[in-house]
Amino acid sequence: MKKLINRPEDVVAEALLGMAAAHDSLRVDHENRVVYRAEPARTGKVGIVSGGGSGHEPLHAGFVGLGMLDAACAGEVFTSPVPDQILAATQGVDVGGGVLHLVKNYTGDVMNFEMAVELADPAGIRVVSVVTDDDVAVQDSTYTAGRRGVGVTVLCEKIAGAAAEQGRDLDEVARIARDVNDRGRSMGVALTACTVPAAGRPGFDLGEDEIELGVGIHGEPGRERRALATARETAQLLLDPILEDMPIGQGEQVIAFVNGLGGTPLIEQYVMFNEIDALLAGRGIGIARSLVGNYITSLEMAGVTLTLLRVNDELLRLWDAPVNTTALRWGV
Amino acid sequence: MTTAPGDVIALGAFQAWIDAFARLVQQNRDHLTELDAAIGDADHGTNMERGMTAVLEALADKQPADPGALLTATGMTLVSKVGGASGPLFGTFFLRMGTALKTEEPIDLALFAGAVAAGVQGVVDRGKATSGDKTMYDALQPASETLNEAASAGRDPADAITAAADAARSGCAATTPMHARKGRASYLGERSVGHQDPGATSVALLFEAAAQAVGS
């Protein structure tokens, strides 16, 4: 597998150096591997911290900035960050309004963020955690680790970020974040696996004419292997499980988010969006806003995830609010 | 180093245990990676190796005065360096062992077995696994049970720990046909069946290291 890297063990450190060099809007604590806004938020604003394994860029460091995150913690590739990092970030962003932790639902992420909160408590910082678990590919039951946090995480960071920027308090920002998570669902498909730098080979083998349905963002196998299908057929394969799990009525409005997993060209993402657009129109579901591109990736995995978020006026206002990050920018 | 009933485990044996575990993790890194690629995200081998390398550095730097301090330093380093689910889980295991041993030195088998049980409880408190979930617990629990039974029966440390290592190995092998109910493997559903759990494999290595350190 060809990669444009130096030594595998240096990938994360070097990427963070690259980000700091490329973007004046960011301040990077290289020792703790936390990415902050260069211009800190005003006193009293709720601080928003997220983080996770590296390899999903632009998530999360690409979303640090006005109207979105205050800090992002970068773990090793596909590995949760450690409590020390999260604690440093929490202390770093606290300006008196308390801190929101946005955590994707993976065993490691949840545990490390929990351990960090146990450490933050004596430091006297109020922390509220919201976990995203929008992936319908996994049954949420006592027989699994619960549903994975995927595409809705991006939407949550934007919308909760806007609420915090507007000066709402910690409990309100957390309520909004939870509401976004409750109103969104996602489903993914992969056309190739990805290769973790340290592993040196793909996480699974897919034949030339196979796809993996129900993938997450960590390169692990999905729920089901199928024959390669057209964009039209694949769109149906993504949409059906979402609507089965979260029915959306005629006349309802959504944010439709087609996300590239890293290895699928934008031209194909737009072909997919066209199919989703047609399918939703056929059901009388209105697309109020859209997002298409690579926002929560899995290294170079080819494939897409589809996220639908049922919106209302308030959520749309927060979505439209100004945001100025390296990966998402409007209204400024 | 042979032992006899009533013998105790000295600080040097704990250092040897951690050294041996680090060595086994390094030797098995690619194997652990492969196991984790099959039912996870392929980072377990790398993470554990990185963690154990940092542990050896930390111990060389701190020079802990007793086994409790040694295991506490091991646990804290793993929490700070490994990440993922393994960091908190393996870290908590050693942290709870360290707490249980206090400043005692040398350690008799009963105290050691009790500390291992405390470590296992820590893993359960943190990760909430039960038997059959296809996790590190499936190797930890039989090892701890065997160790504590051997301690009650008055066996000597080397025998007891060797038996525990065998139990860990069997427990690990038993994860292969299990359907994962915890962790990343649980997303795969039935597709996790037929693959040995990487976390349980690391636990088998941990007890093999203990047997090497204390055994004859």
mmCIF file of C-alpha atoms in Angstrom, chain B residues 25-184:
data_model
loop_
_atom_site.group_PDB
_atom_site.id
_atom_site.type_symbol
_atom_site.label_atom_id
_atom_site.label_comp_id
_atom_site.label_asym_id
_atom_site.label_seq_id
_atom_site.Cartn_x
_atom_site.Cartn_y
_atom_site.Cartn_z
ATOM 1 C CA VAL B 25 4.185 -7.928 23.273
ATOM 2 C CA GLN B 26 7.001 -6.781 21.014
ATOM 3 C CA GLN B 27 7.588 -10.271 19.629
ATOM 4 C CA ASN B 28 3.857 -10.724 19.043
ATOM 5 C CA ARG B 29 3.080 -7.246 17.794
ATOM 6 C CA ASP B 30 2.399 -8.322 14.206
ATOM 7 C CA HIS B 31 0.291 -11.249 15.380
ATOM 8 C CA LEU B 32 -1.772 -8.948 17.616
ATOM 9 C CA THR B 33 -2.123 -6.515 14.709
ATOM 10 C CA GLU B 34 -3.351 -9.301 12.438
ATOM 11 C CA LEU B 35 -5.893 -10.511 15.000
ATOM 12 C CA ASP B 36 -7.129 -6.944 15.450
ATOM 13 C CA ALA B 37 -7.316 -6.366 11.695
ATOM 14 C CA ALA B 38 -9.690 -9.322 11.367
ATOM 15 C CA ILE B 39 -12.260 -8.066 13.869
ATOM 16 C CA GLY B 40 -11.148 -4.545 14.729
ATOM 17 C CA ASP B 41 -9.144 -1.627 13.437
ATOM 18 C CA ALA B 42 -5.665 -3.201 13.446
ATOM 19 C CA ASP B 43 -4.141 -0.951 16.111
ATOM 20 C CA HIS B 44 -3.922 -3.268 19.151
ATOM 21 C CA GLY B 45 -0.393 -4.597 18.512
ATOM 22 C CA THR B 46 1.067 -1.156 17.875
ATOM 23 C CA ASN B 47 -0.726 0.375 20.833
ATOM 24 C CA MET B 48 0.405 -2.283 23.314
ATOM 25 C CA GLU B 49 3.991 -2.147 22.061
ATOM 26 C CA ARG B 50 4.065 1.614 22.360
ATOM 27 C CA GLY B 51 2.571 1.393 25.842
ATOM 28 C CA MET B 52 4.970 -1.235 27.109
ATOM 29 C CA THR B 53 8.003 0.584 25.688
ATOM 30 C CA ALA B 54 6.896 3.647 27.617
ATOM 31 C CA VAL B 55 6.367 1.515 30.731
ATOM 32 C CA LEU B 56 9.941 0.194 30.639
ATOM 33 C CA GLU B 57 11.233 3.769 30.292
ATOM 34 C CA ALA B 58 9.040 4.990 33.142
ATOM 35 C CA LEU B 59 10.141 2.181 35.461
ATOM 36 C CA ALA B 60 13.820 2.743 34.643
ATOM 37 C CA ASP B 61 13.282 6.420 35.376
ATOM 38 C CA LYS B 62 11.218 6.107 38.579
ATOM 39 C CA GLN B 63 12.977 3.080 40.153
ATOM 40 C CA PRO B 64 9.869 2.055 42.190
ATOM 41 C CA ALA B 65 10.668 0.906 45.714
ATOM 42 C CA ASP B 66 8.075 -1.845 45.963
ATOM 43 C CA PRO B 67 5.830 -3.998 43.738
ATOM 44 C CA GLY B 68 2.767 -1.819 44.411
ATOM 45 C CA ALA B 69 4.538 1.291 43.182
ATOM 46 C CA LEU B 70 5.881 -0.637 40.187
ATOM 47 C CA LEU B 71 2.451 -1.802 39.107
ATOM 48 C CA THR B 72 0.885 1.621 39.755
ATOM 49 C CA ALA B 73 3.528 3.259 37.572
ATOM 50 C CA THR B 74 2.880 0.590 34.929
ATOM 51 C CA GLY B 75 -0.855 1.262 35.017
ATOM 52 C CA MET B 76 -0.530 5.051 34.878
ATOM 53 C CA THR B 77 1.864 4.843 31.956
ATOM 54 C CA LEU B 78 -0.447 2.531 30.024
ATOM 55 C CA VAL B 79 -3.400 4.893 30.619
ATOM 56 C CA SER B 80 -1.303 7.829 29.396
ATOM 57 C CA LYS B 81 0.253 6.179 26.380
ATOM 58 C CA VAL B 82 -1.940 3.468 24.918
ATOM 59 C CA GLY B 83 -5.320 5.061 24.280
ATOM 60 C CA GLY B 84 -8.194 3.142 22.753
ATOM 61 C CA ALA B 85 -10.004 0.725 25.006
ATOM 62 C CA SER B 86 -6.833 -1.196 25.895
ATOM 63 C CA GLY B 87 -5.215 1.782 27.640
ATOM 64 C CA PRO B 88 -7.969 2.333 30.193
ATOM 65 C CA LEU B 89 -8.552 -1.409 30.638
ATOM 66 C CA PHE B 90 -4.983 -2.712 30.970
ATOM 67 C CA GLY B 91 -4.085 0.484 32.813
ATOM 68 C CA THR B 92 -6.875 0.040 35.346
ATOM 69 C CA PHE B 93 -5.865 -3.608 35.833
ATOM 70 C CA PHE B 94 -2.362 -2.610 36.928
ATOM 71 C CA LEU B 95 -3.551 0.448 38.896
ATOM 72 C CA ARG B 96 -5.926 -1.686 40.977
ATOM 73 C CA MET B 97 -3.191 -4.308 41.515
ATOM 74 C CA GLY B 98 -0.839 -1.584 42.648
ATOM 75 C CA THR B 99 -3.382 -0.252 45.114
ATOM 76 C CA ALA B 100 -4.037 -3.739 46.505
ATOM 77 C CA LEU B 101 -0.348 -4.452 47.105
ATOM 78 C CA LYS B 102 0.232 -1.193 49.012
ATOM 79 C CA THR B 103 3.901 -1.032 50.056
ATOM 80 C CA GLU B 104 4.319 -4.741 50.856
ATOM 81 C CA GLU B 105 7.503 -6.462 49.759
ATOM 82 C CA PRO B 106 8.008 -9.351 49.203
ATOM 83 C CA ILE B 107 4.506 -10.525 48.204
ATOM 84 C CA ASP B 108 3.111 -13.908 49.170
ATOM 85 C CA LEU B 109 0.905 -15.835 46.772
ATOM 86 C CA ALA B 110 -2.324 -15.036 48.604
ATOM 87 C CA LEU B 111 -1.708 -11.299 48.407
ATOM 88 C CA PHE B 112 -0.666 -11.570 44.774
ATOM 89 C CA ALA B 113 -3.753 -13.574 43.847
ATOM 90 C CA GLY B 114 -5.960 -11.098 45.704
ATOM 91 C CA ALA B 115 -4.338 -8.230 43.856
ATOM 92 C CA VAL B 116 -4.947 -9.931 40.508
ATOM 93 C CA ALA B 117 -8.591 -10.372 41.483
ATOM 94 C CA ALA B 118 -8.757 -6.657 42.343
ATOM 95 C CA GLY B 119 -7.232 -5.885 38.971
ATOM 96 C CA VAL B 120 -9.838 -8.001 37.225
ATOM 97 C CA GLN B 121 -12.604 -6.246 39.154
ATOM 98 C CA GLY B 122 -11.198 -2.939 37.925
ATOM 99 C CA VAL B 123 -11.440 -4.164 34.345
ATOM 100 C CA VAL B 124 -15.045 -5.191 34.937
ATOM 101 C CA ASP B 125 -15.902 -1.862 36.587
ATOM 102 C CA ARG B 126 -14.434 0.046 33.636
ATOM 103 C CA GLY B 127 -15.496 -2.116 30.715
ATOM 104 C CA LYS B 128 -18.518 -3.982 32.116
ATOM 105 C CA ALA B 129 -17.720 -7.190 30.276
ATOM 106 C CA THR B 130 -19.102 -10.536 31.323
ATOM 107 C CA SER B 131 -17.983 -14.045 30.397
ATOM 108 C CA GLY B 132 -18.533 -14.910 26.773
ATOM 109 C CA ASP B 133 -18.448 -11.331 25.478
ATOM 110 C CA LYS B 134 -15.247 -12.197 23.597
ATOM 111 C CA THR B 135 -12.922 -9.832 25.427
ATOM 112 C CA MET B 136 -9.778 -9.787 27.552
ATOM 113 C CA TYR B 137 -12.026 -10.752 30.459
ATOM 114 C CA ASP B 138 -12.462 -14.224 28.976
ATOM 115 C CA ALA B 139 -8.752 -14.865 29.575
ATOM 116 C CA LEU B 140 -8.434 -12.766 32.751
ATOM 117 C CA GLN B 141 -11.238 -14.370 34.709
ATOM 118 C CA PRO B 142 -10.073 -18.006 34.388
ATOM 119 C CA ALA B 143 -6.489 -16.947 35.150
ATOM 120 C CA SER B 144 -7.536 -15.073 38.280
ATOM 121 C CA GLU B 145 -9.814 -17.880 39.431
ATOM 122 C CA THR B 146 -7.070 -20.507 38.943
ATOM 123 C CA LEU B 147 -4.566 -18.329 40.773
ATOM 124 C CA ASN B 148 -6.850 -17.709 43.738
ATOM 125 C CA GLU B 149 -7.816 -21.387 43.982
ATOM 126 C CA ALA B 150 -4.137 -22.357 43.946
ATOM 127 C CA ALA B 151 -3.421 -19.820 46.675
ATOM 128 C CA SER B 152 -6.215 -21.215 48.852
ATOM 129 C CA ALA B 153 -4.869 -24.736 48.249
ATOM 130 C CA GLY B 154 -1.450 -23.671 49.471
ATOM 131 C CA ARG B 155 0.385 -24.297 46.216
ATOM 132 C CA ASP B 156 3.706 -22.603 45.557
ATOM 133 C CA PRO B 157 3.866 -19.429 43.465
ATOM 134 C CA ALA B 158 5.588 -20.957 40.435
ATOM 135 C CA ASP B 159 3.032 -23.773 40.097
ATOM 136 C CA ALA B 160 0.124 -21.454 40.740
ATOM 137 C CA ILE B 161 1.221 -18.869 38.201
ATOM 138 C CA THR B 162 2.029 -21.514 35.590
ATOM 139 C CA ALA B 163 -1.474 -22.924 36.085
ATOM 140 C CA ALA B 164 -2.908 -19.422 35.749
ATOM 141 C CA ALA B 165 -0.972 -18.947 32.511
ATOM 142 C CA ASP B 166 -2.451 -22.194 31.167
ATOM 143 C CA ALA B 167 -5.920 -21.001 32.145
ATOM 144 C CA ALA B 168 -5.351 -17.658 30.436
ATOM 145 C CA ARG B 169 -4.199 -19.427 27.300
ATOM 146 C CA SER B 170 -7.269 -21.694 27.282
ATOM 147 C CA GLY B 171 -9.547 -18.758 27.990
ATOM 148 C CA CYS B 172 -7.990 -16.904 25.101
ATOM 149 C CA ALA B 173 -8.407 -19.838 22.714
ATOM 150 C CA ALA B 174 -12.011 -20.139 23.856
ATOM 151 C CA THR B 175 -12.743 -16.648 22.523
ATOM 152 C CA THR B 176 -12.375 -17.878 18.944
ATOM 153 C CA PRO B 177 -15.894 -19.293 18.492
ATOM 154 C CA MET B 178 -17.509 -16.523 20.521
ATOM 155 C CA HIS B 179 -19.825 -13.914 19.021
ATOM 156 C CA ALA B 180 -18.469 -10.550 20.212
ATOM 157 C CA ARG B 181 -20.755 -8.518 22.438
ATOM 158 C CA LYS B 182 -18.331 -5.790 23.442
ATOM 159 C CA GLY B 183 -15.885 -3.505 21.751
ATOM 160 C CA ARG B 184 -15.256 -2.976 18.080
#
